[in-house]
Amino acid sequence: MKILVPVKRVVDFNVKVRVKSDHTGVELSNVKMSMNPFCEIAVEEAVRLKEKGVAKEIIVVSIGPAQCQETIRTGLAMGGDRGILVQTDAAVEPLGVAKILLALVKKETPDLVILGKQSIDGDNNQTGQMLSALLGWGQATFASKIEKTDTGLNVTREVDGGLETLALKLPCVVTTDLRLNEPRYASLPNIMKAKQKPLATMKPEELSVDISPRTVTLKVTEPATRKSGIKVKDVAELVGKLKNEAKVI
Ligand code: AMP
């Protein structure tokens, strides 16, 4: 089995995100960037499938600026075999990402594309679903367990009130949920080895993909700051405030 794992470079989840003063987006200069956490889970699952002898090759793909090479190298240090960077400085929307991945799937013919369920910057939760529609492949979103079967994969998903298990034929698209696994830390020797692994770079134009945006961000704002609380001296004052000031009773 050949697995394609798309990984996105996003603001590190530990960083407190700051909105730019002109409200056009969030501050990215001098901010620590890392692999999207759900993509780390996708790489880890692909590596586990390889360790079980189910997968033969893992290709780690990223779409974005030149610095995405670092994100791909992290995936290679975790156990990916080779990387592909589709380099662009433009902000690519999920549909554009899905179209680029479609072109790469046609070139690479993987049996499985395993993506994060969501990127923590845009909170889109769209790319995997769009890719599966463009490919006409089966999909299982929000996977919390993946098992190889004789005919394909059984994927367990967390749904309201329980678990749902789907049987999928290969090739298919799977997106990862938080509880699928705990990604490994890349060891220093593996980080060194990853530097030697092949990493191809190409431009979206070479794949004949139109990534022009379909939406415009009008404004980005910080959430409203919460007012500090006050102490009341008795129940009567509390009831008075709830009735006359908060108007909730
Ligand atoms: P989203 O639909 O933006 O929430 O992203 C869901 C998943 O799609 C991510 O976890 C990645 O696996 C993949 N993805 C989204 N954007 C990119 C990108 N620029 N490069 C590589 N993979 C991406």
PDB file of C-alpha atoms and ligand atoms in Angstrom:
ATOM      1  CA  MET A   1       0.000   0.000   0.000  1.00  0.00           C
ATOM      2  CA  LYS A   2       1.212   3.473  -0.889  1.00  0.00           C
ATOM      3  CA  ILE A   3       0.075   6.302   1.387  1.00  0.00           C
ATOM      4  CA  LEU A   4      -0.032  10.039   0.682  1.00  0.00           C
ATOM      5  CA  VAL A   5      -0.083  12.268   3.773  1.00  0.00           C
ATOM      6  CA  PRO A   6      -0.774  15.979   3.252  1.00  0.00           C
ATOM      7  CA  VAL A   7       0.641  18.094   6.102  1.00  0.00           C
ATOM      8  CA  LYS A   8      -0.014  21.776   6.739  1.00  0.00           C
ATOM      9  CA  ARG A   9       2.349  24.288   8.324  1.00  0.00           C
ATOM     10  CA  VAL A  10       0.400  26.339  10.877  1.00  0.00           C
ATOM     11  CA  VAL A  11       1.040  28.605  13.871  1.00  0.00           C
ATOM     12  CA  ASP A  12       2.221  26.321  16.707  1.00  0.00           C
ATOM     13  CA  PHE A  13      -0.696  25.342  18.950  1.00  0.00           C
ATOM     14  CA  ASN A  14       1.113  26.735  22.028  1.00  0.00           C
ATOM     15  CA  VAL A  15       1.400  30.239  20.555  1.00  0.00           C
ATOM     16  CA  LYS A  16      -1.141  32.863  21.581  1.00  0.00           C
ATOM     17  CA  VAL A  17      -2.399  34.112  18.230  1.00  0.00           C
ATOM     18  CA  ARG A  18      -2.451  37.913  17.751  1.00  0.00           C
ATOM     19  CA  VAL A  19      -4.645  39.702  15.217  1.00  0.00           C
ATOM     20  CA  LYS A  20      -2.827  42.158  12.912  1.00  0.00           C
ATOM     21  CA  SER A  21      -3.494  45.824  13.671  1.00  0.00           C
ATOM     22  CA  ASP A  22      -5.143  46.305  10.233  1.00  0.00           C
ATOM     23  CA  HIS A  23      -7.496  43.333  10.912  1.00  0.00           C
ATOM     24  CA  THR A  24      -6.538  41.575   7.661  1.00  0.00           C
ATOM     25  CA  GLY A  25      -5.392  38.374   9.378  1.00  0.00           C
ATOM     26  CA  VAL A  26      -3.211  37.084  12.206  1.00  0.00           C
ATOM     27  CA  GLU A  27       0.415  37.988  12.895  1.00  0.00           C
ATOM     28  CA  LEU A  28       2.788  35.443  11.343  1.00  0.00           C
ATOM     29  CA  SER A  29       6.138  37.259  11.525  1.00  0.00           C
ATOM     30  CA  ASN A  30       8.474  35.908  14.229  1.00  0.00           C
ATOM     31  CA  VAL A  31       5.846  33.359  15.260  1.00  0.00           C
ATOM     32  CA  LYS A  32       6.722  29.689  15.857  1.00  0.00           C
ATOM     33  CA  MET A  33       5.221  27.528  13.117  1.00  0.00           C
ATOM     34  CA  SER A  34       4.740  23.738  13.332  1.00  0.00           C
ATOM     35  CA  MET A  35       2.972  20.844  11.678  1.00  0.00           C
ATOM     36  CA  ASN A  36      -0.806  20.993  12.183  1.00  0.00           C
ATOM     37  CA  PRO A  37      -1.496  18.567  15.113  1.00  0.00           C
ATOM     38  CA  PHE A  38      -4.091  16.529  13.160  1.00  0.00           C
ATOM     39  CA  CYS A  39      -1.534  16.097  10.340  1.00  0.00           C
ATOM     40  CA  GLU A  40       1.000  14.741  12.899  1.00  0.00           C
ATOM     41  CA  ILE A  41      -1.609  12.134  13.826  1.00  0.00           C
ATOM     42  CA  ALA A  42      -2.023  11.304  10.107  1.00  0.00           C
ATOM     43  CA  VAL A  43       1.754  10.835   9.657  1.00  0.00           C
ATOM     44  CA  GLU A  44       1.920   8.694  12.807  1.00  0.00           C
ATOM     45  CA  GLU A  45      -0.898   6.443  11.564  1.00  0.00           C
ATOM     46  CA  ALA A  46       0.775   6.031   8.166  1.00  0.00           C
ATOM     47  CA  VAL A  47       4.061   5.122   9.894  1.00  0.00           C
ATOM     48  CA  ARG A  48       2.265   2.573  12.105  1.00  0.00           C
ATOM     49  CA  LEU A  49       0.689   0.993   8.991  1.00  0.00           C
ATOM     50  CA  LYS A  50       4.181   0.769   7.497  1.00  0.00           C
ATOM     51  CA  GLU A  51       5.602  -0.738  10.686  1.00  0.00           C
ATOM     52  CA  LYS A  52       2.826  -3.387  10.588  1.00  0.00           C
ATOM     53  CA  GLY A  53       3.882  -4.253   7.037  1.00  0.00           C
ATOM     54  CA  VAL A  54       0.598  -2.935   5.583  1.00  0.00           C
ATOM     55  CA  ALA A  55       2.136   0.094   3.844  1.00  0.00           C
ATOM     56  CA  LYS A  56       5.236   0.120   1.661  1.00  0.00           C
ATOM     57  CA  GLU A  57       5.762   3.824   0.985  1.00  0.00           C
ATOM     58  CA  ILE A  58       4.723   7.062   2.682  1.00  0.00           C
ATOM     59  CA  ILE A  59       4.800  10.327   0.721  1.00  0.00           C
ATOM     60  CA  VAL A  60       4.532  13.512   2.787  1.00  0.00           C
ATOM     61  CA  VAL A  61       3.099  16.501   0.885  1.00  0.00           C
ATOM     62  CA  SER A  62       2.774  20.151   1.813  1.00  0.00           C
ATOM     63  CA  ILE A  63       1.402  23.127  -0.086  1.00  0.00           C
ATOM     64  CA  GLY A  64       2.688  26.544   0.889  1.00  0.00           C
ATOM     65  CA  PRO A  65       5.856  28.668   1.112  1.00  0.00           C
ATOM     66  CA  ALA A  66       9.445  27.356   0.991  1.00  0.00           C
ATOM     67  CA  GLN A  67       9.466  26.990   4.809  1.00  0.00           C
ATOM     68  CA  CYS A  68       6.989  24.085   4.454  1.00  0.00           C
ATOM     69  CA  GLN A  69      10.115  22.037   3.668  1.00  0.00           C
ATOM     70  CA  GLU A  70      10.764  22.005   7.447  1.00  0.00           C
ATOM     71  CA  THR A  71       7.255  20.637   8.037  1.00  0.00           C
ATOM     72  CA  ILE A  72       7.826  17.929   5.425  1.00  0.00           C
ATOM     73  CA  ARG A  73      11.224  17.073   6.971  1.00  0.00           C
ATOM     74  CA  THR A  74       9.462  16.632  10.342  1.00  0.00           C
ATOM     75  CA  GLY A  75       7.140  14.103   8.653  1.00  0.00           C
ATOM     76  CA  LEU A  76      10.146  12.363   7.093  1.00  0.00           C
ATOM     77  CA  ALA A  77      11.877  12.236  10.484  1.00  0.00           C
ATOM     78  CA  MET A  78       8.767  10.570  11.932  1.00  0.00           C
ATOM     79  CA  GLY A  79       9.015   7.853   9.266  1.00  0.00           C
ATOM     80  CA  GLY A  80       7.878   9.225   5.880  1.00  0.00           C
ATOM     81  CA  ASP A  81       9.912   8.019   2.872  1.00  0.00           C
ATOM     82  CA  ARG A  82       9.909  11.051   0.598  1.00  0.00           C
ATOM     83  CA  GLY A  83       8.393  14.490   0.371  1.00  0.00           C
ATOM     84  CA  ILE A  84       6.734  16.767  -2.169  1.00  0.00           C
ATOM     85  CA  LEU A  85       6.480  20.524  -1.686  1.00  0.00           C
ATOM     86  CA  VAL A  86       4.019  22.363  -3.917  1.00  0.00           C
ATOM     87  CA  GLN A  87       5.490  25.788  -3.433  1.00  0.00           C
ATOM     88  CA  THR A  88       3.395  28.941  -3.439  1.00  0.00           C
ATOM     89  CA  ASP A  89       3.305  32.121  -1.380  1.00  0.00           C
ATOM     90  CA  ALA A  90      -0.400  32.547  -2.115  1.00  0.00           C
ATOM     91  CA  ALA A  91      -2.978  31.648   0.543  1.00  0.00           C
ATOM     92  CA  VAL A  92      -4.534  28.461  -0.829  1.00  0.00           C
ATOM     93  CA  GLU A  93      -8.141  27.705   0.104  1.00  0.00           C
ATOM     94  CA  PRO A  94      -9.255  24.110   0.845  1.00  0.00           C
ATOM     95  CA  LEU A  95     -10.660  23.697  -2.695  1.00  0.00           C
ATOM     96  CA  GLY A  96      -7.285  24.741  -4.155  1.00  0.00           C
ATOM     97  CA  VAL A  97      -5.463  22.343  -1.806  1.00  0.00           C
ATOM     98  CA  ALA A  98      -7.869  19.529  -2.761  1.00  0.00           C
ATOM     99  CA  LYS A  99      -7.303  20.210  -6.487  1.00  0.00           C
ATOM    100  CA  ILE A 100      -3.515  20.130  -6.035  1.00  0.00           C
ATOM    101  CA  LEU A 101      -3.829  16.872  -4.090  1.00  0.00           C
ATOM    102  CA  LEU A 102      -6.058  15.477  -6.854  1.00  0.00           C
ATOM    103  CA  ALA A 103      -3.305  16.212  -9.401  1.00  0.00           C
ATOM    104  CA  LEU A 104      -0.696  14.573  -7.135  1.00  0.00           C
ATOM    105  CA  VAL A 105      -2.907  11.514  -6.583  1.00  0.00           C
ATOM    106  CA  LYS A 106      -3.147  11.102 -10.369  1.00  0.00           C
ATOM    107  CA  LYS A 107       0.672  11.230 -10.605  1.00  0.00           C
ATOM    108  CA  GLU A 108       1.480   9.085  -7.566  1.00  0.00           C
ATOM    109  CA  THR A 109      -1.525   6.674  -7.530  1.00  0.00           C
ATOM    110  CA  PRO A 110      -1.591   6.082  -3.748  1.00  0.00           C
ATOM    111  CA  ASP A 111      -4.016   3.553  -2.218  1.00  0.00           C
ATOM    112  CA  LEU A 112      -4.783   5.790   0.740  1.00  0.00           C
ATOM    113  CA  VAL A 113      -4.722   9.533   1.388  1.00  0.00           C
ATOM    114  CA  ILE A 114      -4.746  10.226   5.105  1.00  0.00           C
ATOM    115  CA  LEU A 115      -5.227  13.854   6.162  1.00  0.00           C
ATOM    116  CA  GLY A 116      -5.940  15.754   9.351  1.00  0.00           C
ATOM    117  CA  LYS A 117      -9.634  16.351   9.973  1.00  0.00           C
ATOM    118  CA  GLN A 118      -8.997  20.072  10.346  1.00  0.00           C
ATOM    119  CA  SER A 119      -6.261  22.665  10.207  1.00  0.00           C
ATOM    120  CA  ILE A 120      -6.109  24.567  13.476  1.00  0.00           C
ATOM    121  CA  ASP A 121      -5.512  27.918  11.762  1.00  0.00           C
ATOM    122  CA  GLY A 122      -8.425  28.090   9.302  1.00  0.00           C
ATOM    123  CA  ASP A 123     -10.615  25.542  11.166  1.00  0.00           C
ATOM    124  CA  ASN A 124     -11.945  24.596   7.736  1.00  0.00           C
ATOM    125  CA  ASN A 125     -12.563  20.836   8.019  1.00  0.00           C
ATOM    126  CA  GLN A 126     -13.044  20.701   4.225  1.00  0.00           C
ATOM    127  CA  THR A 127      -9.976  19.422   2.371  1.00  0.00           C
ATOM    128  CA  GLY A 128     -10.392  15.651   2.909  1.00  0.00           C
ATOM    129  CA  GLN A 129     -14.082  15.762   2.025  1.00  0.00           C
ATOM    130  CA  MET A 130     -13.469  17.846  -1.121  1.00  0.00           C
ATOM    131  CA  LEU A 131     -10.617  15.579  -2.216  1.00  0.00           C
ATOM    132  CA  SER A 132     -12.732  12.452  -1.861  1.00  0.00           C
ATOM    133  CA  ALA A 133     -15.521  14.093  -3.919  1.00  0.00           C
ATOM    134  CA  LEU A 134     -13.071  15.198  -6.641  1.00  0.00           C
ATOM    135  CA  LEU A 135     -11.576  11.698  -6.767  1.00  0.00           C
ATOM    136  CA  GLY A 136     -14.898   9.849  -6.480  1.00  0.00           C
ATOM    137  CA  TRP A 137     -13.303   7.737  -3.716  1.00  0.00           C
ATOM    138  CA  GLY A 138     -14.879   6.533  -0.480  1.00  0.00           C
ATOM    139  CA  GLN A 139     -14.067   8.541   2.634  1.00  0.00           C
ATOM    140  CA  ALA A 140     -14.125   8.087   6.390  1.00  0.00           C
ATOM    141  CA  THR A 141     -13.818  11.306   8.363  1.00  0.00           C
ATOM    142  CA  PHE A 142     -12.752  11.772  12.022  1.00  0.00           C
ATOM    143  CA  ALA A 143     -11.119   8.330  12.314  1.00  0.00           C
ATOM    144  CA  SER A 144     -10.411   7.117  15.851  1.00  0.00           C
ATOM    145  CA  LYS A 145      -9.265   3.624  14.744  1.00  0.00           C
ATOM    146  CA  ILE A 146      -8.012   2.203  11.434  1.00  0.00           C
ATOM    147  CA  GLU A 147      -7.666  -1.521  10.711  1.00  0.00           C
ATOM    148  CA  LYS A 148      -6.557  -3.196   7.480  1.00  0.00           C
ATOM    149  CA  THR A 149      -8.951  -5.875   6.244  1.00  0.00           C
ATOM    150  CA  ASP A 150      -8.734  -8.278   3.284  1.00  0.00           C
ATOM    151  CA  THR A 151     -10.850  -5.944   1.160  1.00  0.00           C
ATOM    152  CA  GLY A 152      -9.678  -2.517   2.377  1.00  0.00           C
ATOM    153  CA  LEU A 153      -9.955  -0.699   5.693  1.00  0.00           C
ATOM    154  CA  ASN A 154     -12.306  -0.690   8.672  1.00  0.00           C
ATOM    155  CA  VAL A 155     -12.445   2.799  10.110  1.00  0.00           C
ATOM    156  CA  THR A 156     -14.059   3.601  13.449  1.00  0.00           C
ATOM    157  CA  ARG A 157     -15.428   7.111  13.916  1.00  0.00           C
ATOM    158  CA  GLU A 158     -16.590   8.889  17.037  1.00  0.00           C
ATOM    159  CA  VAL A 159     -20.154  10.042  16.491  1.00  0.00           C
ATOM    160  CA  ASP A 160     -22.694  11.546  18.896  1.00  0.00           C
ATOM    161  CA  GLY A 161     -23.558   8.871  21.422  1.00  0.00           C
ATOM    162  CA  GLY A 162     -21.143   6.166  20.327  1.00  0.00           C
ATOM    163  CA  LEU A 163     -18.859   4.706  17.697  1.00  0.00           C
ATOM    164  CA  GLU A 164     -19.536   3.961  14.048  1.00  0.00           C
ATOM    165  CA  THR A 165     -17.374   1.520  12.064  1.00  0.00           C
ATOM    166  CA  LEU A 166     -17.224   1.836   8.283  1.00  0.00           C
ATOM    167  CA  ALA A 167     -15.768  -0.636   5.789  1.00  0.00           C
ATOM    168  CA  LEU A 168     -13.969   1.058   2.900  1.00  0.00           C
ATOM    169  CA  LYS A 169     -12.488  -0.319  -0.284  1.00  0.00           C
ATOM    170  CA  LEU A 170      -9.140   1.001  -1.411  1.00  0.00           C
ATOM    171  CA  PRO A 171      -8.288   3.537  -2.702  1.00  0.00           C
ATOM    172  CA  CYS A 172      -9.923   5.848  -0.163  1.00  0.00           C
ATOM    173  CA  VAL A 173      -9.559   9.040   1.849  1.00  0.00           C
ATOM    174  CA  VAL A 174      -9.408   9.063   5.656  1.00  0.00           C
ATOM    175  CA  THR A 175      -9.252  12.070   7.985  1.00  0.00           C
ATOM    176  CA  THR A 176      -7.858  11.759  11.503  1.00  0.00           C
ATOM    177  CA  ASP A 177      -9.412  12.635  14.859  1.00  0.00           C
ATOM    178  CA  LEU A 178      -7.527  13.443  18.042  1.00  0.00           C
ATOM    179  CA  ARG A 179      -7.832  10.028  19.683  1.00  0.00           C
ATOM    180  CA  LEU A 180      -6.530   7.965  16.735  1.00  0.00           C
ATOM    181  CA  ASN A 181      -3.007   7.828  18.179  1.00  0.00           C
ATOM    182  CA  GLU A 182      -0.325   9.768  20.025  1.00  0.00           C
ATOM    183  CA  PRO A 183       2.295  10.953  17.525  1.00  0.00           C
ATOM    184  CA  ARG A 184       5.914  10.061  18.271  1.00  0.00           C
ATOM    185  CA  TYR A 185       8.696  12.577  18.733  1.00  0.00           C
ATOM    186  CA  ALA A 186      11.294  12.286  15.992  1.00  0.00           C
ATOM    187  CA  SER A 187      14.617  11.102  17.436  1.00  0.00           C
ATOM    188  CA  LEU A 188      17.810  13.039  16.662  1.00  0.00           C
ATOM    189  CA  PRO A 189      19.246  10.259  14.428  1.00  0.00           C
ATOM    190  CA  ASN A 190      15.959  10.179  12.491  1.00  0.00           C
ATOM    191  CA  ILE A 191      15.997  13.981  12.123  1.00  0.00           C
ATOM    192  CA  MET A 192      19.521  13.672  10.666  1.00  0.00           C
ATOM    193  CA  LYS A 193      18.464  10.805   8.352  1.00  0.00           C
ATOM    194  CA  ALA A 194      15.426  12.794   7.171  1.00  0.00           C
ATOM    195  CA  LYS A 195      17.779  15.444   5.730  1.00  0.00           C
ATOM    196  CA  GLN A 196      18.940  12.875   3.169  1.00  0.00           C
ATOM    197  CA  LYS A 197      15.466  11.721   2.122  1.00  0.00           C
ATOM    198  CA  PRO A 198      14.226  12.904  -1.308  1.00  0.00           C
ATOM    199  CA  LEU A 199      12.112  16.065  -1.348  1.00  0.00           C
ATOM    200  CA  ALA A 200      10.769  17.223  -4.727  1.00  0.00           C
ATOM    201  CA  THR A 201       9.565  20.791  -5.238  1.00  0.00           C
ATOM    202  CA  MET A 202       7.061  21.921  -7.836  1.00  0.00           C
ATOM    203  CA  LYS A 203       4.740  24.855  -8.511  1.00  0.00           C
ATOM    204  CA  PRO A 204       0.922  24.676  -8.727  1.00  0.00           C
ATOM    205  CA  GLU A 205       1.184  25.818 -12.403  1.00  0.00           C
ATOM    206  CA  GLU A 206       3.195  22.681 -13.215  1.00  0.00           C
ATOM    207  CA  LEU A 207       0.198  20.663 -12.047  1.00  0.00           C
ATOM    208  CA  SER A 208      -2.155  22.881 -14.151  1.00  0.00           C
ATOM    209  CA  VAL A 209      -4.242  23.712 -11.098  1.00  0.00           C
ATOM    210  CA  ASP A 210      -6.189  26.949 -10.641  1.00  0.00           C
ATOM    211  CA  ILE A 211      -5.769  28.011  -7.016  1.00  0.00           C
ATOM    212  CA  SER A 212      -7.313  31.469  -7.328  1.00  0.00           C
ATOM    213  CA  PRO A 213      -9.352  32.231  -4.191  1.00  0.00           C
ATOM    214  CA  ARG A 214     -13.148  31.986  -4.187  1.00  0.00           C
ATOM    215  CA  THR A 215     -13.657  33.950  -0.969  1.00  0.00           C
ATOM    216  CA  VAL A 216     -12.375  37.220   0.495  1.00  0.00           C
ATOM    217  CA  THR A 217     -11.597  37.690   4.195  1.00  0.00           C
ATOM    218  CA  LEU A 218     -13.339  40.923   5.138  1.00  0.00           C
ATOM    219  CA  LYS A 219     -12.130  41.285   8.708  1.00  0.00           C
ATOM    220  CA  VAL A 220     -10.397  39.356  11.495  1.00  0.00           C
ATOM    221  CA  THR A 221     -11.039  40.480  15.075  1.00  0.00           C
ATOM    222  CA  GLU A 222     -10.027  39.352  18.561  1.00  0.00           C
ATOM    223  CA  PRO A 223     -12.770  37.808  20.696  1.00  0.00           C
ATOM    224  CA  ALA A 224     -14.385  40.366  23.044  1.00  0.00           C
ATOM    225  CA  THR A 225     -12.482  40.587  26.324  1.00  0.00           C
ATOM    226  CA  ARG A 226     -14.430  39.351  29.353  1.00  0.00           C
ATOM    227  CA  LYS A 227     -15.226  41.919  32.032  1.00  0.00           C
ATOM    228  CA  SER A 228     -13.819  41.125  35.451  1.00  0.00           C
ATOM    229  CA  GLY A 229     -16.274  39.808  38.051  1.00  0.00           C
ATOM    230  CA  ILE A 230     -17.478  41.612  41.178  1.00  0.00           C
ATOM    231  CA  LYS A 231     -18.322  40.458  44.707  1.00  0.00           C
ATOM    232  CA  VAL A 232     -21.858  40.989  45.973  1.00  0.00           C
ATOM    233  CA  LYS A 233     -22.567  41.317  49.694  1.00  0.00           C
ATOM    234  CA  ASP A 234     -25.740  39.212  49.849  1.00  0.00           C
ATOM    235  CA  VAL A 235     -28.325  37.194  47.899  1.00  0.00           C
ATOM    236  CA  ALA A 236     -30.676  40.161  47.602  1.00  0.00           C
ATOM    237  CA  GLU A 237     -27.971  42.187  45.805  1.00  0.00           C
ATOM    238  CA  LEU A 238     -27.200  39.236  43.513  1.00  0.00           C
ATOM    239  CA  VAL A 239     -30.877  38.821  42.591  1.00  0.00           C
ATOM    240  CA  GLY A 240     -31.193  42.584  42.028  1.00  0.00           C
ATOM    241  CA  LYS A 241     -28.205  42.599  39.661  1.00  0.00           C
ATOM    242  CA  LEU A 242     -29.414  39.521  37.737  1.00  0.00           C
ATOM    243  CA  LYS A 243     -32.833  41.143  37.359  1.00  0.00           C
ATOM    244  CA  ASN A 244     -31.981  44.788  36.656  1.00  0.00           C
ATOM    245  CA  GLU A 245     -28.466  44.756  35.165  1.00  0.00           C
ATOM    246  CA  ALA A 246     -27.952  41.369  33.467  1.00  0.00           C
ATOM    247  CA  LYS A 247     -31.733  41.081  32.852  1.00  0.00           C
ATOM    248  CA  VAL A 248     -31.512  37.276  32.927  1.00  0.00           C
ATOM    249  CA  ILE A 249     -34.299  36.652  35.487  1.00  0.00           C
TER     250      ILE A 249
HETATM  251  P1  AMP B   1      -8.669  21.959   6.436  1.00  0.00           P
HETATM  252  O1  AMP B   1      -9.694  21.461   5.462  1.00  0.00           O
HETATM  253  O2  AMP B   1      -8.014  23.242   6.007  1.00  0.00           O
HETATM  254  O3  AMP B   1      -9.222  22.060   7.839  1.00  0.00           O
HETATM  255  O4  AMP B   1      -7.463  20.913   6.487  1.00  0.00           O
HETATM  256  C1  AMP B   1      -7.668  19.536   6.708  1.00  0.00           C
HETATM  257  C2  AMP B   1      -6.407  18.782   6.331  1.00  0.00           C
HETATM  258  O5  AMP B   1      -6.116  18.994   4.945  1.00  0.00           O
HETATM  259  C3  AMP B   1      -5.121  19.176   7.054  1.00  0.00           C
HETATM  260  O6  AMP B   1      -5.027  18.557   8.330  1.00  0.00           O
HETATM  261  C4  AMP B   1      -4.062  18.658   6.079  1.00  0.00           C
HETATM  262  O7  AMP B   1      -3.926  17.245   6.199  1.00  0.00           O
HETATM  263  C5  AMP B   1      -4.705  18.986   4.723  1.00  0.00           C
HETATM  264  N1  AMP B   1      -4.259  20.324   4.276  1.00  0.00           N
HETATM  265  C6  AMP B   1      -4.933  21.492   4.350  1.00  0.00           C
HETATM  266  N2  AMP B   1      -4.182  22.503   3.850  1.00  0.00           N
HETATM  267  C7  AMP B   1      -2.999  21.960   3.467  1.00  0.00           C
HETATM  268  C8  AMP B   1      -1.797  22.468   2.887  1.00  0.00           C
HETATM  269  N3  AMP B   1      -1.646  23.761   2.602  1.00  0.00           N
HETATM  270  N4  AMP B   1      -0.796  21.601   2.616  1.00  0.00           N
HETATM  271  C9  AMP B   1      -0.930  20.282   2.900  1.00  0.00           C
HETATM  272  N5  AMP B   1      -2.027  19.751   3.450  1.00  0.00           N
HETATM  273  C10 AMP B   1      -3.061  20.568   3.738  1.00  0.00           C
END
